[in-house]
């Protein structure tokens, strides 16, 4: 036979009944308030603590907490949380500083195999060594605790951002030389628009884009279907046929592109590009080449060819690791966006033909590429 409860019944006024009935059915009130109202309403209606706990999927202890409190001070006050002072922080500033120090070290420096921390690995290390380091409050620190400490300092030791080390001691002076050339080209182009004759120094930006892959499909692409398939469908497997190198020279005055697609980009291919430029431009002008310090540009073979064309070519070299100063990089970006991205071919030769076709299309509607950021010319050094 079930034991009869000795706990007194909850007596409610009409106002309290109305308040509890509305609150227990509310869809907008806080969940905790609705739950407490259901506990008191059910207990007032005669349900046992066990029945209430089972119906609301709570523990008996939680149900009894609100019943006993309401029996002591009344339903309206008994439903509210008891005010309390927040505890003082257990994790001191020194302990947090220790965690930050660990995050700023590499795991390998502390005997681990990893190069970078994961948040879980850092939390495990903190828990393992907290007591020994004199911070026992961190002995049970969860990953979330460590994450909050790192967030307060805006630290993300699991991520990497890249920077470019300036290894050229003359980086600034070389950069300024390139920017002065671009500034001169801008003035020349403006003068031509005002009726001045074409300049006798033609400036072209030269570089190579190696490793352009010839990739073929193993199954045909499936085209989009209106209202059914919004994108092209492509089999995830593919065939590699090889790679090409694109050697390109971008005219900074009219946007014309002189280019070659070759197996490699050695001195032989670079000399062939110089010969193409020599044939394209009038014989009485100087061709000024803005390019990097690649070995093929200054090799013995290249210099031997240049000796046969004295005063025809003039070099302006970008600083080491300063390829971003070369405007032709924007041309390669345009090639990637317009016809190289996602390209699929049936042979390596087809890729070459389509690259040359894409360059011909660019030359049908040439765009003058301009450099606009000249603030560095005002920098000291």
XYZ file of C-alpha atoms in Angstrom:
381
model
C 0.000 0.000 0.000
C 1.358 3.411 -1.016
C 2.448 5.675 1.829
C 0.160 8.672 2.410
C 2.008 11.983 2.255
C 2.042 14.049 5.434
C 2.890 17.240 3.517
C -0.004 19.750 3.755
C -2.021 20.770 0.733
C -1.361 24.074 -0.993
C -4.142 26.585 -0.375
C -4.576 29.166 -3.121
C -6.680 32.303 -3.297
C -8.862 32.917 -6.332
C -6.371 35.492 -7.561
C -3.484 32.998 -7.203
C -5.481 30.309 -9.013
C -6.189 32.659 -11.901
C -2.529 33.727 -12.077
C -1.219 30.123 -12.038
C -3.770 28.945 -14.609
C -2.806 31.695 -17.045
C 0.921 31.255 -16.478
C 0.964 27.457 -16.850
C -0.625 27.761 -20.308
C 1.409 30.746 -21.466
C 3.460 30.517 -24.675
C 5.354 33.748 -24.134
C 6.453 33.526 -20.481
C 9.879 32.169 -19.520
C 10.005 28.360 -19.500
C 11.077 28.198 -15.857
C 8.051 30.278 -14.779
C 5.649 28.120 -16.798
C 7.178 24.955 -15.313
C 6.887 26.214 -11.736
C 3.278 27.256 -12.302
C 2.485 23.742 -13.594
C 4.084 22.194 -10.501
C 1.973 24.269 -8.094
C -1.235 23.895 -10.114
C -0.888 20.108 -10.255
C -0.045 19.862 -6.532
C -3.029 22.050 -5.648
C -5.192 19.765 -7.834
C -4.169 16.747 -5.738
C -1.419 15.092 -7.781
C 1.443 13.509 -5.848
C 5.043 14.651 -6.090
C 5.941 11.496 -8.009
C 3.112 12.035 -10.515
C 4.145 15.646 -11.074
C 7.813 14.729 -11.521
C 6.915 12.023 -14.051
C 4.530 14.273 -15.999
C 6.952 17.198 -16.212
C 10.065 14.972 -16.632
C 11.740 16.423 -13.556
C 13.333 14.995 -10.437
C 11.368 14.714 -7.201
C 13.920 16.981 -5.528
C 13.288 19.778 -8.040
C 9.518 19.463 -7.687
C 9.691 19.473 -3.880
C 11.873 22.594 -3.893
C 9.080 24.765 -5.325
C 6.247 23.071 -3.415
C 7.936 23.464 -0.034
C 8.932 27.053 -0.745
C 5.351 27.937 -1.754
C 3.988 26.280 1.372
C 6.317 28.475 3.436
C 5.888 31.914 1.818
C 2.942 31.587 -0.553
C 2.660 30.669 -4.232
C 3.386 34.083 -5.716
C 6.654 34.635 -3.831
C 7.543 30.943 -3.699
C 7.836 30.729 -7.500
C 10.614 33.325 -7.644
C 14.324 32.645 -7.326
C 15.852 33.615 -4.022
C 18.121 36.659 -4.423
C 21.766 35.889 -3.806
C 25.086 37.614 -4.099
C 27.262 36.385 -6.942
C 30.283 34.432 -5.841
C 33.651 36.033 -6.182
C 35.648 34.802 -9.137
C 37.544 31.630 -8.314
C 39.864 31.895 -11.311
C 42.199 34.776 -10.552
C 43.796 37.153 -13.031
C 47.115 35.377 -12.486
C 45.542 32.059 -13.460
C 44.040 33.596 -16.585
C 47.398 35.128 -17.488
C 48.975 31.665 -17.193
C 46.429 30.233 -19.652
C 47.080 33.112 -22.057
C 50.835 32.476 -21.782
C 50.309 28.801 -22.651
C 48.150 29.753 -25.647
C 50.942 31.986 -26.933
C 53.426 29.076 -26.843
C 53.535 26.288 -29.399
C 52.542 22.805 -28.170
C 55.818 21.376 -29.497
C 57.679 23.658 -27.071
C 55.915 21.848 -24.223
C 56.700 18.343 -25.463
C 53.710 17.679 -27.744
C 53.759 16.589 -31.385
C 51.344 19.264 -32.568
C 52.423 22.572 -34.060
C 49.245 24.446 -33.084
C 46.883 24.170 -30.145
C 43.379 22.897 -30.460
C 41.069 24.217 -27.762
C 40.564 20.715 -26.372
C 44.301 20.031 -26.221
C 44.970 23.333 -24.479
C 42.213 22.651 -21.934
C 43.662 19.186 -21.231
C 47.135 20.666 -20.686
C 45.695 23.324 -18.356
C 43.872 20.711 -16.250
C 46.920 18.452 -16.092
C 49.408 21.111 -14.976
C 47.208 23.648 -13.141
C 47.895 22.365 -9.613
C 51.648 22.086 -10.226
C 51.708 25.630 -11.620
C 49.955 26.951 -8.525
C 46.467 27.462 -9.989
C 44.288 24.699 -8.456
C 41.096 26.498 -9.522
C 41.891 25.449 -13.109
C 42.323 21.765 -12.270
C 38.814 21.034 -13.571
C 38.656 23.758 -16.234
C 36.483 22.748 -19.192
C 37.169 23.680 -22.783
C 34.515 26.401 -22.542
C 36.319 27.979 -19.565
C 39.603 28.129 -21.461
C 37.792 29.488 -24.503
C 36.253 32.342 -22.480
C 39.700 33.278 -21.163
C 41.099 33.342 -24.721
C 38.103 35.251 -26.093
C 38.670 38.007 -23.537
C 42.136 38.514 -25.040
C 40.981 37.922 -28.665
C 43.362 34.962 -28.978
C 42.882 32.173 -31.559
C 45.980 29.976 -31.268
C 44.373 27.275 -33.448
C 44.394 29.573 -36.505
C 47.206 30.815 -38.776
C 47.408 34.072 -40.708
C 50.245 34.574 -43.159
C 52.508 37.566 -43.608
C 55.258 38.389 -46.063
C 58.739 38.922 -44.698
C 60.631 41.608 -46.596
C 63.882 39.821 -47.343
C 65.066 42.399 -49.861
C 67.036 45.142 -48.036
C 66.223 47.517 -50.899
C 62.527 46.651 -50.984
C 61.246 50.203 -50.484
C 63.514 51.831 -53.079
C 62.711 49.144 -55.678
C 59.002 49.447 -54.943
C 59.172 53.202 -55.449
C 60.953 52.702 -58.770
C 58.121 50.476 -59.980
C 55.452 52.898 -58.737
C 57.168 55.813 -60.473
C 56.987 53.853 -63.714
C 53.256 53.297 -63.203
C 52.809 56.990 -62.437
C 54.654 57.919 -65.617
C 52.500 55.500 -67.641
C 49.343 57.102 -66.203
C 50.553 60.547 -67.308
C 51.461 59.227 -70.769
C 48.036 57.647 -71.222
C 46.318 60.879 -70.151
C 48.453 62.851 -72.632
C 47.517 60.489 -75.482
C 43.831 61.067 -74.715
C 44.522 64.798 -75.130
C 46.001 64.298 -78.593
C 49.705 63.794 -77.845
C 51.507 61.194 -79.970
C 52.128 57.682 -78.666
C 55.130 57.492 -76.286
C 58.422 56.152 -77.594
C 58.822 54.103 -74.389
C 56.195 51.360 -74.274
C 55.731 49.783 -70.837
C 54.598 46.174 -70.551
C 54.140 44.065 -67.419
C 55.601 40.564 -67.774
C 55.306 37.393 -65.726
C 54.702 33.651 -65.916
C 51.797 31.580 -64.628
C 53.213 28.050 -64.288
C 51.421 24.799 -63.554
C 48.114 25.401 -65.344
C 46.619 21.920 -65.185
C 44.944 20.137 -68.079
C 42.157 18.232 -66.329
C 39.638 15.983 -68.024
C 36.324 14.539 -66.891
C 35.770 10.827 -66.335
C 32.057 11.327 -67.099
C 30.166 14.046 -68.979
C 29.050 17.198 -67.134
C 25.307 17.395 -66.558
C 23.853 20.804 -67.504
C 21.487 22.811 -65.282
C 17.759 22.197 -65.663
C 15.358 25.058 -64.997
C 13.335 24.626 -61.779
C 15.052 21.317 -61.128
C 18.872 21.489 -61.040
C 20.340 24.952 -60.504
C 23.999 24.090 -61.184
C 26.212 22.069 -63.470
C 26.725 18.559 -62.072
C 30.210 17.093 -62.368
C 31.686 13.739 -61.421
C 34.170 14.176 -58.567
C 36.854 12.062 -60.266
C 39.067 13.532 -62.984
C 42.041 12.811 -65.253
C 45.324 14.765 -65.264
C 46.882 15.261 -68.695
C 49.763 17.534 -67.663
C 50.466 21.228 -67.201
C 51.264 24.341 -69.236
C 53.017 27.592 -68.370
C 51.547 30.888 -69.558
C 54.073 33.620 -70.347
C 52.283 36.935 -70.715
C 53.178 40.562 -71.393
C 50.436 43.111 -70.646
C 50.642 46.450 -72.446
C 49.924 49.134 -69.823
C 48.897 51.669 -72.472
C 46.242 49.835 -74.495
C 45.667 46.545 -72.614
C 46.959 44.308 -75.426
C 48.259 40.917 -74.251
C 51.213 39.188 -75.886
C 51.375 35.632 -74.597
C 52.791 32.178 -75.148
C 51.706 28.806 -73.765
C 54.748 26.599 -73.208
C 55.811 23.359 -71.528
C 58.108 25.323 -69.206
C 59.272 28.887 -68.613
C 63.031 28.706 -69.074
C 65.287 31.141 -70.922
C 64.307 29.656 -74.279
C 60.615 30.413 -73.774
C 61.300 33.850 -72.325
C 63.495 34.787 -75.303
C 60.671 33.667 -77.604
C 58.317 36.055 -75.749
C 60.848 38.893 -76.165
C 60.972 38.133 -79.885
C 57.167 38.320 -80.058
C 57.273 41.722 -78.337
C 60.027 42.866 -80.680
C 57.906 41.927 -83.691
C 54.706 43.493 -82.276
C 55.987 46.999 -81.476
C 57.422 49.631 -83.858
C 61.209 49.352 -84.272
C 61.882 52.925 -83.142
C 60.450 52.537 -79.607
C 61.922 51.206 -76.381
C 60.087 48.344 -74.673
C 60.201 48.751 -70.899
C 59.579 45.466 -69.049
C 58.238 45.451 -65.471
C 58.939 41.956 -64.101
C 60.489 39.949 -61.265
C 64.056 38.752 -60.881
C 63.440 35.232 -62.257
C 66.569 33.414 -63.418
C 65.309 33.165 -67.018
C 65.026 36.964 -67.193
C 68.719 37.524 -66.458
C 70.314 34.292 -67.661
C 73.368 34.138 -69.914
C 71.192 33.051 -72.854
C 68.754 35.911 -72.344
C 71.525 38.481 -72.044
C 73.086 37.103 -75.238
C 69.815 37.730 -77.090
C 69.431 41.217 -75.578
C 72.929 42.042 -76.851
C 71.646 41.525 -80.405
C 68.938 44.171 -79.798
C 70.766 47.031 -78.040
C 68.572 49.771 -76.533
C 65.426 47.850 -77.515
C 64.531 46.537 -74.063
C 64.758 48.146 -70.629
C 64.254 46.214 -67.385
C 62.430 47.436 -64.272
C 62.657 44.669 -61.642
C 60.214 44.280 -58.754
C 61.729 43.641 -55.301
C 62.130 40.112 -53.943
C 58.728 38.744 -52.848
C 57.111 41.797 -54.403
C 55.237 40.073 -57.233
C 52.040 41.800 -56.048
C 53.542 45.005 -57.488
C 53.381 43.519 -60.986
C 50.155 44.584 -62.706
C 50.150 41.504 -64.956
C 48.997 39.543 -61.880
C 45.595 41.182 -62.339
C 45.538 39.782 -65.882
C 46.161 36.277 -64.582
C 43.343 36.813 -62.102
C 41.062 37.822 -64.966
C 42.063 34.703 -66.933
C 41.216 32.532 -63.938
C 37.809 34.147 -63.436
C 36.774 34.226 -67.088
C 37.935 30.954 -68.614
C 40.425 28.948 -66.526
C 38.305 28.336 -63.427
C 36.659 24.912 -63.636
C 37.932 24.288 -67.168
C 37.754 20.673 -68.402
C 39.456 19.398 -71.562
C 39.931 16.164 -73.481
C 43.675 16.589 -73.963
C 46.609 18.764 -72.993
C 46.658 20.269 -76.484
C 43.027 21.321 -76.145
C 43.883 23.284 -73.003
C 46.621 25.170 -74.895
C 44.232 26.030 -77.700
C 41.568 27.261 -75.287
C 44.058 29.395 -73.362
C 45.162 31.050 -76.596
C 41.510 31.490 -77.572
C 40.790 33.123 -74.203
C 43.708 35.533 -74.694
C 42.436 36.362 -78.187
C 39.024 37.156 -76.682
C 40.690 39.470 -74.150
C 42.500 41.250 -76.985
C 39.205 41.742 -78.834
C 38.028 43.910 -75.929
C 41.255 45.062 -74.243
C 41.139 46.793 -70.872
C 43.875 49.117 -69.647
C 45.033 47.894 -66.235
C 45.955 50.775 -63.918
C 47.782 51.131 -60.624
C 45.976 53.543 -58.311
C 47.733 53.288 -54.914
C 50.716 55.649 -54.904
C 50.771 56.455 -51.161
C 54.015 54.499 -50.735
C 55.833 57.143 -52.807
C 55.380 59.529 -49.878
C 56.926 57.107 -47.353
C 60.375 57.820 -46.035
C 63.294 55.512 -46.757
